[in-house]
Amino acid sequence: MWKRITLILLLVLSFSLSNPGVANAAGLRSFIDSDDGYQFAYPNGWLQVKVGDGPDVVFHDLIEVSENVSVVISPVPSGKTLAELGTPTEVGYKLGKVALAPVNSGRTAELINAAQREVNGKIYYFLEYEVKFPNGQKRHNISSVAVSRGKLFTFNASVPERRWKKLQRMIDEVVSSFTVY
């Protein structure tokens, strides 16, 4: 029951973030990649990091560098839609095994919540994970997944579990701001 109420509030908040003035008022900045066709808001004070292989873009906190957001772009087999790739739960389990806790990594990723929403005719899956590392550390990951122009876009926000309660609202806003076109 509470998860549904939280999800509804998250969706209402995400629609309000589609106005750039709201993002600025909330302490967020806009990032737009018109070449690849996506955009999102990220917190003031976070810096873009150059990466050689892997994500298309990464931003992290200036002080807590392990707090980050990233976008990964992958091809979609045979031009499938997101729904054809699976339900939110099915895609969430696949993403957890491939990206967050690959075989032999020693990590585990527990899918806590999976939901779907539609914005401007595009379907997005929202996935929430708790990731455990071999050294006992835990992280909280929230992802937004969408398909556009034959590509799978995965927007991921990750923070240490010890900071999750403090940052949850802001991270939910950031993840909800992710859109593809």
Coordinates of C-alpha atoms in Angstrom, one line a residue, residues 11-165:
L11 CA 5.0 10.1 -10.7
V12 CA 3.2 13.4 -9.8
L13 CA 6.6 14.9 -8.9
S14 CA 8.1 13.7 -12.1
F15 CA 5.5 15.4 -14.2
S16 CA 6.2 18.7 -12.3
L17 CA 10.0 18.2 -13.1
S18 CA 9.2 18.4 -16.9
N19 CA 9.2 22.2 -16.4
P20 CA 12.9 23.3 -16.3
G21 CA 12.1 26.1 -13.8
V22 CA 11.0 23.4 -11.3
A23 CA 14.3 21.6 -11.7
N24 CA 16.3 24.7 -11.0
A25 CA 14.2 25.5 -7.9
A26 CA 14.8 22.1 -6.5
G27 CA 18.6 22.5 -6.8
L28 CA 18.9 20.5 -9.9
R29 CA 20.6 21.2 -13.2
S30 CA 19.7 20.0 -16.7
F31 CA 21.8 17.7 -18.9
I32 CA 20.8 17.3 -22.5
D33 CA 22.4 14.9 -25.0
S34 CA 20.7 15.8 -28.3
D35 CA 22.9 13.5 -30.3
D36 CA 21.8 10.4 -28.5
G37 CA 18.3 11.8 -27.6
Y38 CA 18.0 11.9 -23.8
Q39 CA 18.0 14.3 -21.0
F40 CA 17.9 14.4 -17.2
A41 CA 18.3 16.6 -14.2
Y42 CA 21.3 16.1 -11.8
P43 CA 22.1 17.8 -8.5
N44 CA 24.0 21.1 -8.3
G45 CA 27.6 20.4 -7.2
W46 CA 27.8 17.2 -9.1
L47 CA 30.5 16.9 -11.8
Q48 CA 30.6 15.1 -15.2
V49 CA 33.3 12.5 -15.3
K50 CA 35.0 11.3 -18.5
V51 CA 34.9 7.5 -18.9
G52 CA 36.7 5.5 -21.5
D53 CA 34.4 2.5 -21.9
G54 CA 30.9 1.7 -20.6
P55 CA 28.5 4.5 -19.8
D56 CA 27.7 7.3 -22.2
V57 CA 27.8 9.8 -19.4
V58 CA 28.6 9.8 -15.7
F59 CA 28.0 12.5 -13.0
H60 CA 29.1 12.2 -9.4
D61 CA 29.0 14.2 -6.2
L62 CA 32.0 16.5 -5.7
I63 CA 32.5 15.4 -2.1
E64 CA 30.9 11.9 -1.9
V65 CA 32.3 10.7 -5.3
S66 CA 30.6 7.3 -4.9
E67 CA 27.2 9.0 -5.3
N68 CA 26.6 9.0 -9.0
V69 CA 24.3 8.8 -12.0
S70 CA 25.0 7.3 -15.4
V71 CA 23.5 6.5 -18.7
V72 CA 24.2 3.3 -20.6
I73 CA 23.0 2.9 -24.2
S74 CA 22.7 -0.6 -25.7
P75 CA 21.3 -2.0 -28.9
V76 CA 17.9 -3.6 -28.9
P77 CA 17.5 -6.9 -30.7
S78 CA 15.3 -6.7 -33.8
G79 CA 14.0 -3.3 -32.9
K80 CA 11.9 -4.7 -30.0
T81 CA 9.9 -2.4 -27.7
L82 CA 10.5 -2.3 -24.0
A83 CA 7.3 -4.4 -23.4
E84 CA 8.6 -7.0 -25.8
L85 CA 11.8 -7.3 -23.7
G86 CA 9.7 -8.2 -20.7
T87 CA 7.7 -6.9 -17.8
P88 CA 9.3 -4.4 -15.4
T89 CA 10.1 -7.3 -13.0
E90 CA 11.6 -9.4 -15.8
V91 CA 13.7 -6.6 -17.1
G92 CA 14.7 -5.7 -13.6
Y93 CA 16.0 -9.2 -12.8
K94 CA 18.0 -9.3 -16.1
L95 CA 19.5 -5.8 -15.5
G96 CA 20.4 -6.8 -11.9
K97 CA 22.2 -9.9 -13.1
V98 CA 24.0 -8.3 -16.0
A99 CA 24.8 -4.8 -14.9
L100 CA 24.7 -4.6 -11.1
A101 CA 25.8 -8.1 -10.0
P102 CA 27.4 -10.0 -12.9
V103 CA 28.6 -13.6 -12.4
N104 CA 31.8 -13.9 -10.4
S105 CA 31.6 -10.2 -9.2
G106 CA 30.8 -11.3 -5.6
R107 CA 28.0 -8.8 -5.6
T108 CA 24.3 -9.5 -5.2
A109 CA 21.5 -7.3 -6.4
E110 CA 18.0 -7.6 -4.9
L111 CA 15.2 -6.1 -6.9
I112 CA 13.1 -4.3 -4.3
N113 CA 10.5 -2.6 -6.6
A114 CA 9.6 -2.5 -10.2
A115 CA 7.1 -0.2 -11.8
Q116 CA 6.0 1.2 -15.2
R117 CA 4.9 4.6 -16.4
E118 CA 4.2 6.2 -19.7
V119 CA 5.3 9.8 -20.6
N120 CA 4.6 11.4 -24.0
G121 CA 3.9 8.0 -25.5
K122 CA 7.1 6.3 -24.2
I123 CA 7.1 3.5 -21.6
Y124 CA 9.6 3.7 -18.8
Y125 CA 10.4 1.0 -16.2
F126 CA 11.5 2.2 -12.8
L127 CA 13.6 -0.4 -10.9
E128 CA 14.9 -0.2 -7.3
Y129 CA 17.7 -2.4 -6.0
E130 CA 19.8 -3.1 -2.9
V131 CA 23.3 -4.1 -4.0
K132 CA 25.5 -5.9 -1.6
F133 CA 29.3 -6.1 -2.0
P134 CA 31.6 -8.9 -0.8
N135 CA 33.1 -6.5 1.8
G136 CA 29.7 -6.1 3.4
Q137 CA 29.0 -2.6 2.0
K138 CA 25.5 -1.9 0.6
R139 CA 24.3 0.5 -2.1
H140 CA 20.9 1.6 -3.2
N141 CA 20.3 1.8 -7.0
I142 CA 17.4 3.3 -8.8
S143 CA 17.1 2.9 -12.6
S144 CA 14.9 4.2 -15.3
V145 CA 14.9 2.1 -18.5
A146 CA 13.4 3.1 -21.9
V147 CA 13.6 2.1 -25.5
S148 CA 13.9 4.7 -28.3
R149 CA 15.1 4.5 -31.9
G150 CA 16.2 0.9 -31.6
K151 CA 18.3 1.5 -28.4
L152 CA 17.9 0.6 -24.8
F153 CA 18.6 3.5 -22.5
T154 CA 19.4 2.7 -18.8
F155 CA 19.7 5.6 -16.4
N156 CA 21.1 4.6 -13.1
A157 CA 21.5 6.4 -9.8
S158 CA 23.6 4.9 -7.1
V159 CA 24.3 5.9 -3.5
P160 CA 25.7 4.2 -0.4
E161 CA 22.9 2.7 1.7
R162 CA 24.1 4.7 4.7
R163 CA 23.1 7.9 2.8
W164 CA 19.9 6.6 1.1
K165 CA 17.4 8.0 3.6

